[in-house]
XYZ file of C-alpha atoms in Angstrom:
673
model
C 189.923 63.213 60.941
C 188.949 64.287 64.582
C 187.733 67.884 63.273
C 185.901 66.016 60.004
C 184.249 63.461 62.790
C 183.305 66.206 64.861
C 181.799 68.230 61.837
C 180.000 65.234 60.699
C 178.432 64.452 64.405
C 177.127 68.225 64.202
C 175.564 67.935 60.848
C 174.008 64.593 62.138
C 172.583 66.103 65.124
C 171.275 69.201 62.962
C 169.716 66.773 60.538
C 168.154 65.120 63.541
C 166.730 68.465 64.930
C 165.448 68.937 61.444
C 163.630 65.988 61.261
C 162.151 66.271 64.723
C 160.830 70.044 63.792
C 159.700 68.610 60.478
C 157.828 65.697 61.871
C 156.729 68.019 65.102
C 155.117 70.757 62.497
C 153.729 67.880 60.198
C 151.648 66.822 63.273
C 150.641 70.200 64.448
C 149.115 71.219 61.476
C 145.856 70.199 61.134
C 144.000 68.310 58.523
C 141.946 69.703 55.775
C 138.189 68.468 56.267
C 136.362 68.204 53.009
C 132.728 69.023 52.935
C 132.005 65.490 50.769
C 133.190 63.458 53.655
C 130.373 63.789 55.386
C 126.262 63.866 54.992
C 124.898 65.774 57.763
C 127.161 66.537 60.244
C 130.802 65.547 61.966
C 132.998 66.786 64.889
C 136.326 68.044 64.252
C 138.209 65.437 66.489
C 141.453 64.077 64.354
C 141.029 67.133 62.156
C 141.945 69.776 63.849
C 144.707 70.608 66.261
C 144.542 73.245 69.825
C 146.754 74.757 72.044
C 146.123 76.903 75.189
C 147.254 79.999 76.264
C 146.209 82.320 79.649
C 142.884 83.758 79.856
C 144.086 87.094 80.653
C 146.786 87.113 77.912
C 145.725 89.245 74.749
C 146.557 87.737 71.368
C 146.243 89.466 67.877
C 145.392 87.709 65.006
C 147.421 89.642 62.270
C 147.968 87.179 59.315
C 146.636 84.161 57.461
C 148.845 81.848 59.335
C 147.473 81.812 62.651
C 149.906 79.043 63.948
C 152.734 81.547 63.792
C 151.695 83.111 67.310
C 151.481 79.743 68.833
C 153.397 76.869 69.779
C 152.835 73.279 71.341
C 150.008 72.616 69.224
C 148.695 69.100 69.580
C 146.159 66.925 67.747
C 142.432 67.677 69.115
C 141.136 64.446 69.983
C 137.914 63.381 72.630
C 140.210 62.985 75.378
C 142.082 66.605 74.879
C 141.533 68.598 78.446
C 140.250 71.715 78.801
C 140.969 74.137 81.869
C 138.623 76.902 83.361
C 141.544 79.652 83.502
C 142.784 79.279 79.655
C 141.728 80.077 76.322
C 141.624 77.018 73.759
C 142.724 77.543 70.246
C 141.562 75.275 67.754
C 142.849 75.283 63.990
C 141.571 73.778 61.366
C 140.676 73.907 57.584
C 137.483 73.337 55.332
C 137.356 72.598 51.954
C 134.341 72.730 50.003
C 134.935 70.058 47.231
C 131.453 69.795 46.174
C 129.814 71.563 42.869
C 127.803 73.824 44.754
C 127.964 76.536 47.434
C 127.275 75.134 50.797
C 126.197 76.483 54.253
C 127.520 74.851 57.020
C 126.457 75.639 60.428
C 129.054 75.281 63.547
C 127.584 74.133 66.821
C 129.780 75.613 69.387
C 128.088 73.350 72.194
C 125.917 75.100 75.416
C 128.967 74.685 77.779
C 131.092 77.513 76.065
C 130.720 80.726 77.270
C 132.433 82.761 74.748
C 133.478 81.502 71.132
C 135.200 83.730 68.512
C 136.059 82.046 65.178
C 138.636 84.060 63.075
C 137.824 82.893 59.486
C 140.361 83.402 56.547
C 139.258 83.458 53.139
C 140.991 84.805 50.101
C 143.464 87.046 52.111
C 141.014 88.476 54.424
C 140.108 87.608 58.232
C 136.088 87.837 59.410
C 135.284 87.447 62.951
C 132.347 85.662 64.084
C 131.240 85.091 67.799
C 128.711 83.434 69.605
C 128.231 81.522 73.320
C 126.118 82.083 76.314
C 128.165 84.891 77.677
C 128.133 87.026 74.467
C 125.770 89.737 74.142
C 122.972 89.138 71.892
C 123.838 91.953 69.175
C 127.414 90.315 68.581
C 125.806 86.922 67.953
C 126.694 85.423 64.309
C 123.270 83.996 64.169
C 120.756 86.621 65.839
C 118.543 84.289 66.729
C 120.513 81.561 68.648
C 123.907 81.780 70.735
C 124.682 78.312 69.942
C 125.602 78.110 66.536
C 128.129 80.234 63.889
C 127.322 79.990 60.287
C 129.743 79.769 57.267
C 129.119 79.891 53.843
C 131.593 78.271 51.639
C 131.406 79.022 47.756
C 132.305 76.106 45.240
C 136.021 75.276 45.629
C 136.564 77.460 48.549
C 139.134 76.675 51.507
C 138.782 78.373 54.520
C 141.368 78.428 57.442
C 139.639 78.706 60.695
C 141.001 79.559 64.131
C 138.376 79.102 67.251
C 138.831 81.018 70.479
C 136.878 78.810 73.284
C 137.100 80.294 76.740
C 135.102 81.423 79.933
C 134.044 85.173 80.290
C 137.033 86.715 82.195
C 135.489 89.574 85.011
C 137.138 92.538 86.016
C 139.085 90.484 88.944
C 140.531 87.230 88.561
C 139.285 83.750 89.977
C 140.050 83.709 93.369
C 138.476 80.018 94.205
C 141.262 78.557 91.668
C 138.272 76.259 90.846
C 138.306 74.314 87.697
C 134.536 74.827 86.868
C 133.071 75.141 84.647
C 135.442 74.080 81.891
C 134.960 74.802 77.879
C 134.055 71.969 75.602
C 135.634 70.839 72.452
C 132.724 69.304 71.175
C 132.510 71.543 68.203
C 129.864 70.028 65.643
C 129.727 71.183 62.156
C 126.320 70.633 60.472
C 124.964 71.108 57.215
C 122.134 73.553 56.218
C 119.588 70.646 55.799
C 120.426 68.802 59.165
C 120.700 72.331 61.288
C 117.075 73.373 59.591
C 115.529 69.697 60.582
C 117.033 69.665 64.081
C 115.837 73.154 64.670
C 112.353 72.663 63.482
C 112.187 69.351 65.579
C 113.449 71.563 68.752
C 110.955 74.393 67.799
C 108.220 71.865 68.040
C 109.541 70.086 71.010
C 109.714 73.443 72.997
C 106.523 74.943 71.527
C 104.260 73.804 74.543
C 107.062 74.750 77.261
C 106.785 78.067 75.815
C 103.254 78.509 75.876
C 103.265 77.196 79.391
C 106.224 79.392 80.024
C 104.207 82.644 78.327
C 101.408 81.925 80.633
C 103.215 81.279 83.612
C 104.951 84.992 83.280
C 101.616 86.250 82.338
C 100.622 84.881 85.759
C 103.136 86.185 87.554
C 102.917 89.736 85.997
C 99.207 89.905 86.865
C 99.830 88.836 90.557
C 102.908 91.504 90.396
C 100.687 94.360 89.526
C 97.852 93.280 91.435
C 99.765 92.713 94.464
C 101.732 96.382 93.926
C 97.944 98.216 93.413
C 96.893 96.609 96.855
C 99.767 98.142 98.577
C 99.200 101.333 97.222
C 95.757 101.069 98.355
C 96.222 99.663 101.869
C 100.172 100.415 102.313
C 100.552 97.624 104.250
C 104.071 95.710 105.097
C 102.362 92.397 104.564
C 101.677 93.486 101.044
C 104.869 95.165 100.373
C 106.657 91.772 101.261
C 104.322 89.947 99.114
C 104.849 91.801 96.061
C 108.408 91.412 96.540
C 108.356 87.940 96.798
C 106.147 87.413 93.684
C 108.436 90.395 91.815
C 111.623 87.999 92.524
C 109.502 85.279 91.210
C 108.709 87.035 87.861
C 111.745 88.058 87.110
C 113.458 84.825 87.941
C 111.185 83.608 85.196
C 111.985 86.034 82.389
C 115.973 85.307 83.218
C 114.734 81.735 81.917
C 113.397 82.856 78.945
C 114.877 81.169 75.579
C 117.330 83.029 73.704
C 115.478 83.005 70.521
C 112.328 84.944 72.030
C 112.177 88.907 72.010
C 112.634 88.834 75.666
C 115.710 86.560 75.467
C 117.398 88.540 73.071
C 117.027 92.082 75.048
C 117.925 90.333 78.221
C 121.016 88.804 76.321
C 122.544 92.097 75.898
C 123.849 91.774 79.591
C 124.795 87.826 79.620
C 126.759 88.326 82.861
C 123.667 89.646 84.745
C 121.309 87.721 82.942
C 123.169 84.339 83.994
C 124.136 85.214 87.671
C 121.118 87.306 88.763
C 118.952 84.384 89.087
C 120.998 82.879 91.763
C 120.503 86.378 94.098
C 116.700 86.286 92.995
C 116.655 83.033 94.650
C 118.097 84.257 97.990
C 116.129 87.624 97.915
C 112.791 85.803 96.938
C 113.124 83.491 99.979
C 113.768 86.431 102.323
C 111.031 88.514 101.231
C 109.125 85.149 101.654
C 110.249 84.990 105.504
C 108.774 88.418 106.107
C 105.872 88.072 104.604
C 105.140 85.081 106.573
C 106.153 87.182 109.895
C 103.154 89.253 108.779
C 100.911 86.542 107.143
C 100.851 84.574 110.690
C 100.989 87.617 112.728
C 104.234 86.185 114.339
C 105.154 89.613 116.192
C 101.904 88.701 118.353
C 101.437 84.857 118.201
C 105.284 83.855 118.567
C 107.756 86.664 118.702
C 111.077 84.605 119.008
C 110.014 82.867 115.375
C 109.508 86.575 114.511
C 112.871 87.461 115.287
C 114.423 84.529 113.746
C 112.494 84.738 110.300
C 113.770 88.620 110.241
C 117.317 87.801 111.198
C 117.191 85.186 108.387
C 115.914 87.184 105.767
C 118.439 90.181 106.308
C 121.118 86.884 106.250
C 119.854 86.134 102.710
C 119.267 89.400 101.362
C 122.651 90.251 102.192
C 123.992 86.996 100.556
C 122.414 87.782 97.404
C 124.065 91.200 97.077
C 127.455 89.604 97.953
C 126.893 86.782 95.274
C 125.804 88.680 92.775
C 128.884 91.241 93.345
C 131.553 88.868 93.423
C 130.091 87.249 90.174
C 129.604 90.732 88.312
C 133.518 91.269 89.390
C 134.842 87.930 88.770
C 132.656 85.274 87.040
C 134.183 82.700 89.331
C 132.738 79.204 88.386
C 133.894 77.847 91.636
C 132.002 80.356 94.036
C 128.924 79.707 91.646
C 128.778 76.139 92.121
C 129.596 76.592 95.840
C 126.874 79.212 96.056
C 124.588 76.546 94.182
C 125.038 73.526 95.628
C 126.394 74.347 99.316
C 123.537 77.023 99.699
C 120.677 74.618 99.106
C 122.381 71.638 101.273
C 122.624 74.392 103.766
C 119.117 75.722 103.396
C 117.154 72.876 102.747
C 117.446 71.220 106.491
C 116.656 74.858 107.803
C 113.996 75.161 105.644
C 112.507 71.979 106.555
C 113.104 72.751 110.410
C 111.489 75.978 110.105
C 108.361 74.365 108.755
C 108.019 71.584 111.420
C 108.953 74.316 114.083
C 106.123 76.623 112.858
C 103.271 73.708 112.375
C 103.826 72.613 116.135
C 104.623 76.213 117.849
C 102.447 78.864 115.787
C 98.689 79.017 116.702
C 96.962 80.780 113.597
C 94.389 79.776 111.026
C 96.986 80.865 108.327
C 99.469 77.836 109.290
C 97.660 75.264 107.370
C 97.858 77.726 104.409
C 101.434 78.083 104.806
C 102.046 74.192 105.094
C 100.202 73.634 101.926
C 101.813 76.581 99.956
C 105.456 75.375 101.262
C 104.340 71.696 100.033
C 103.357 72.479 96.485
C 106.771 74.570 96.098
C 108.498 71.600 97.516
C 106.613 69.089 95.189
C 106.725 71.130 92.177
C 110.548 72.369 92.722
C 111.979 69.125 93.485
C 109.935 67.606 90.403
C 111.509 70.244 88.266
C 114.987 69.454 89.238
C 114.923 65.694 88.973
C 113.248 66.779 85.303
C 115.884 69.004 84.497
C 118.848 66.429 85.635
C 117.173 63.759 83.335
C 116.471 61.754 86.585
C 112.604 61.375 85.509
C 110.963 61.852 82.481
C 113.870 61.337 80.353
C 112.352 61.102 76.452
C 108.582 60.599 77.826
C 105.837 63.061 76.927
C 103.049 63.528 79.321
C 99.597 63.894 77.825
C 98.994 67.854 76.895
C 103.285 68.093 77.797
C 102.107 68.560 81.221
C 105.740 67.618 82.040
C 106.873 71.030 80.656
C 105.083 72.761 83.504
C 107.545 71.206 85.847
C 109.688 74.178 86.145
C 110.562 76.407 89.080
C 108.549 79.099 87.906
C 105.245 77.057 87.947
C 106.358 75.884 91.510
C 106.268 79.784 92.580
C 102.769 80.228 90.728
C 101.250 76.799 92.498
C 102.759 78.290 95.845
C 101.312 82.050 94.929
C 97.604 80.568 94.551
C 97.360 78.652 97.833
C 98.889 82.130 99.576
C 96.587 84.194 97.686
C 93.481 81.895 99.497
C 95.662 82.587 102.610
C 95.418 86.292 102.095
C 91.759 86.500 101.370
C 91.039 84.276 104.352
C 93.065 86.839 106.393
C 91.371 89.357 104.922
C 88.045 87.922 105.784
C 88.986 87.441 109.214
C 90.299 91.039 109.616
C 86.574 92.265 107.949
C 84.823 90.180 110.450
C 87.375 91.204 113.596
C 86.510 94.689 112.372
C 82.925 94.269 112.268
C 82.608 92.830 115.547
C 85.047 95.763 117.155
C 82.464 98.625 115.451
C 79.518 96.712 116.698
C 81.179 96.567 120.179
C 82.292 100.337 119.780
C 78.836 100.898 118.712
C 76.767 99.344 121.455
C 79.578 100.902 124.141
C 78.568 104.144 122.465
C 75.021 103.461 122.498
C 75.327 102.671 126.305
C 77.412 105.803 126.849
C 74.717 108.100 125.045
C 71.911 106.016 126.824
C 73.450 107.174 130.587
C 74.596 110.479 129.073
C 71.045 111.071 128.304
C 69.629 109.792 131.383
C 72.165 111.626 133.560
C 71.054 114.894 131.424
C 67.713 114.200 131.962
C 68.592 113.646 135.883
C 70.166 117.066 136.013
C 67.418 118.636 134.137
C 64.870 117.332 136.336
C 66.967 118.523 139.425
C 67.078 121.994 137.920
C 63.407 121.757 137.483
C 63.054 120.648 141.095
C 65.017 123.760 142.335
C 63.091 126.134 140.064
C 59.361 124.712 141.528
C 60.500 125.638 145.184
C 61.924 129.092 143.879
C 58.534 129.719 141.800
C 56.429 128.745 145.111
C 58.790 130.888 147.360
C 57.981 134.139 145.039
C 54.310 133.099 144.873
C 54.184 132.734 148.894
C 55.181 136.278 149.102
C 52.810 137.541 147.368
C 50.053 135.531 149.091
C 51.487 137.337 152.183
C 51.159 140.569 150.578
C 47.786 140.065 149.885
C 46.840 138.554 153.716
C 48.682 141.517 155.418
C 46.919 143.974 153.035
C 43.632 142.762 154.156
C 42.586 141.817 151.056
C 40.500 138.616 151.382
C 38.926 138.850 148.165
C 41.965 139.206 146.212
C 43.746 136.746 148.542
C 40.972 134.198 147.869
C 41.042 134.347 144.339
C 45.042 134.547 144.082
C 44.940 131.340 146.148
C 42.702 129.215 143.599
C 44.693 130.582 140.759
C 47.981 129.671 142.671
C 46.596 125.855 143.610
C 46.246 125.295 139.729
C 49.320 126.789 138.460
C 51.074 124.877 141.292
C 49.444 121.404 140.024
C 50.324 122.391 136.579
C 53.618 123.267 137.327
C 54.202 119.580 139.188
C 52.706 117.704 136.570
C 54.885 119.648 134.023
C 58.388 119.049 136.180
C 57.531 115.023 135.228
C 57.772 115.845 131.648
C 60.550 116.062 129.191
C 58.326 117.952 126.767
C 54.924 119.468 126.725
C 52.506 121.463 124.525
C 52.738 125.152 123.688
C 49.146 125.556 124.826
C 50.240 123.746 128.048
C 52.924 126.331 128.378
C 50.597 129.099 127.763
C 48.105 128.644 130.056
C 50.638 128.173 133.224
C 52.099 131.556 131.944
C 48.502 133.253 131.931
C 47.810 131.465 135.544
C 51.114 133.173 136.526
C 50.533 136.397 135.135
C 47.045 136.759 136.418
C 48.731 136.159 140.050
C 51.369 138.605 139.427
C 48.859 141.221 138.229
C 46.960 140.622 141.456
C 50.152 141.303 143.323
C 51.145 144.469 141.193
C 47.727 146.356 141.090
C 45.904 148.042 138.016
C 49.007 149.453 136.598
C 50.283 146.015 135.453
C 48.934 144.717 132.029
C 50.122 142.076 129.787
C 49.213 140.629 126.583
C 49.984 137.255 124.947
C 50.062 137.139 121.017
C 49.979 133.988 119.350
C 50.170 134.122 115.277
C 47.564 132.187 113.701
C 50.247 130.149 111.390
C 51.465 128.511 115.070
C 49.586 125.494 116.033
C 49.886 125.382 119.876
C 47.805 122.173 120.143
C 50.916 120.404 118.252
C 53.655 122.568 118.928
C 56.152 120.791 121.594
C 58.605 122.512 123.979
C 60.602 122.103 126.512
C 58.586 122.842 129.888
C 58.941 126.277 131.956
C 60.645 127.766 129.062
C 58.997 131.229 128.950
C 58.266 131.490 132.951
C 61.690 132.106 134.219
C 62.030 134.919 131.595
C 58.738 136.539 132.053
C 59.373 136.427 135.562
C 62.712 138.237 135.478
C 61.110 140.928 133.553
C 58.518 141.468 136.272
C 61.021 141.205 139.144
C 63.659 143.297 137.355
C 62.333 145.211 134.918
C 58.755 146.485 135.772
C 58.663 146.377 139.719
C 61.466 149.004 140.136
C 59.690 151.280 137.442
C 57.750 154.289 138.487
C 56.312 154.851 135.131
C 52.406 153.614 134.378
C 50.960 151.443 132.757
C 53.792 148.675 133.421
C 53.315 146.860 129.991
C 54.272 143.164 129.460
C 53.910 141.670 125.723
C 54.559 137.933 124.942
C 54.422 137.096 121.322
C 54.827 133.700 119.444
C 55.032 133.403 115.810
C 56.422 131.182 112.810
C 59.532 132.502 111.612
C 59.997 130.156 108.598
C 59.246 126.284 108.295
C 62.015 125.285 110.946
C 61.921 128.160 113.269
C 59.355 129.391 116.263
C 60.382 132.820 117.421
C 59.310 134.172 121.104
C 59.085 137.494 122.279
C 59.111 138.878 125.738
C 59.075 142.704 125.620
C 58.779 144.916 128.675
C 59.026 148.850 129.265
C 60.555 148.446 132.758
C 64.057 150.140 133.689
C 66.473 148.190 131.343
C 68.969 145.792 132.197
C 71.839 148.762 132.973
C 69.411 150.333 135.413
C 68.539 147.501 137.223
C 72.222 146.413 137.276
C 72.710 149.964 139.241
C 69.786 149.370 141.597
C 70.963 145.645 142.726
C 74.590 147.262 143.101
C 73.247 149.816 145.689
C 70.550 147.732 147.647
C 71.522 146.111 150.760
C 69.201 143.441 149.878
C 71.193 141.173 147.254
C 68.334 139.131 145.495
C 70.098 136.685 143.028
C 68.198 135.646 139.834
C 68.100 131.699 140.436
C 65.649 131.189 138.293
C 67.772 132.848 135.262
C 70.713 130.905 136.208
C 68.679 127.527 136.242
C 67.006 128.361 132.655
C 70.513 128.851 131.489
C 72.040 125.557 132.463
C 68.672 123.972 131.430
C 69.249 125.745 127.521
C 72.789 124.361 127.622
C 72.006 120.843 128.680
C 68.827 120.798 126.359
C 71.504 122.119 123.347
C 73.908 119.362 124.222
C 71.613 116.326 124.148
C 68.904 117.017 121.914
C 68.529 117.828 117.957
C 66.386 120.843 118.726
C 68.438 123.808 119.682
C 67.382 127.051 121.721
C 69.466 130.465 121.118
C 68.399 133.637 123.267
C 69.090 137.114 122.611
C 68.336 139.704 125.020
C 68.487 143.668 123.997
C 67.932 146.788 125.624
C 65.066 148.929 124.179
C 65.523 152.719 123.524
C 62.181 154.249 122.155
C 62.797 158.249 122.449
C 62.537 158.555 126.161
C 61.300 155.466 127.088
C 63.104 152.240 128.103
C 62.698 148.337 128.133
C 63.941 145.014 127.665
C 63.250 142.493 124.687
C 64.062 138.711 125.181
C 63.960 137.035 122.061
C 63.720 133.096 122.249
C 64.633 131.297 118.931
C 63.613 127.664 118.769
C 64.962 125.722 115.981
C 63.348 122.413 114.668
C 65.597 119.566 113.416
C 62.841 118.122 110.962
C 59.281 119.582 110.966
C 57.973 122.630 113.089
C 55.159 120.913 114.659
C 54.862 117.092 116.065
C 52.239 115.072 117.284
C 52.282 114.618 121.244
């Protein structure tokens, strides 16, 4: 009896367990959703079952019987929980009990990062993917990452297993935060409902798409223009400004809708597309701070603020790189939320403090532009944030769809407009400062040139003053010679010519230039005086070409006399040959050159140098030294240039010297007196 009772007890327990298993299995099985049961759309709640597995656990789907691989299936309800670190599996069936083939679109909800549907029909399993972390080339619907289309033939029953999860990075989550969570709000929509909703969304989004395209075009043009400015001027202010606008432009591109060509292209790298925006935000602020240091010239106006801006910019740039690196490796939603909210709560008071500090401490005409630019950015940025959070303008359309302009990208464009005006004002100030500096420099050069010219004129006058006593000394020596020779007649004539010559030399010494006619007249007086002293063995000639207008040509005073004097004293006087000839020629070489020639048949420069070296009386030619200095000064301070060439003459057994003076005229060969 005891054994029978024990066996009956064991059978009872076994039957109880079987009942529980049967009941549990019945509960775990999903209901079949019939297409005739809903007109346009319905959720999967109460029709599907779900279970979860660890995010990094790999599962294979080998057969139609999906549930064989999983346990703990539960009925799906609106209260069913989801977890950031779990894969959520939904099992449901759909039966087309209508008379025609039906196309059903499954709306996977925008909160889901990865959605994979395993669809079993007629012994085959197909896999369809969607979700904003799925590359665009793998979307089940090419133009949208939110939908998965399914075509149900007449009388077909599809067994579906949906996989919902976050994207698992290379490294595991390190914050342990349960955010963001996948969503069970999967909605089945009939084709007519889907098409009407899509058309409605298109109409609603069309103004926003147009505004976004305009904003992106404006930012692209600004990037190109400022980049060209930097290439032309290579100034850091344009480099920082270009980096700031580039960050804003890339940020606006990453916000492009998925159905656009740009959105689909960027969708090939979903991890980068979704997380790069945050880094671009911090990089853009860093570039903006560096731009402020140059725009406000903080190096000079406020060095302390300049150091603060630079350190803050480096900190933000470094944080941007840390953020994108962590998110690409982990896709950690907890760190993403911390950066989004924590970063802004920290940055906002610093931002306000910096603006107040700048407005009160920096003395620059650019400060009002900076305040206005940041006010525009702050105003539109806050309005865009409130609109995106549906705090304001929920369900309200402003005239001309102006509410679609309330985006962060438009806030950046508005700020760029003000900052461009600031750059234009800065450019005008720099040009004005440059012009004033150039005028001051020009005036300084004029003053310098004036004083240099006055110094040269004074030096030239001093040299001519040295020549006058030199010539006077030589002339008085000649007069003394005639008096000692008891030649009263010659002495009287000599004295008359000497007084005329002396008067002319005194007049010429006060002039910067004289007519060639006046120079030749003085030279004739001088040669007549020297002829009286040298006797009948000395002859001279002055030959002037007909093309030379001596009444109009202007030359420096006492240009020829020192060379004539040198030819007489050092070339002709030591010579024993008779006659002693001196020729002076003036001709027009071309339209811009006058040539003077002084030729003698004396002993030549080499013989004269030997005689001077053996002579006990050293007679230095002060007149020639002074003349060389005068010519050097003249060439340095006047456009008309003088050049001198001295050559020894050798004609058979005769010797002599030829001095050629070339006078280069700057504009015309002749001038009015």
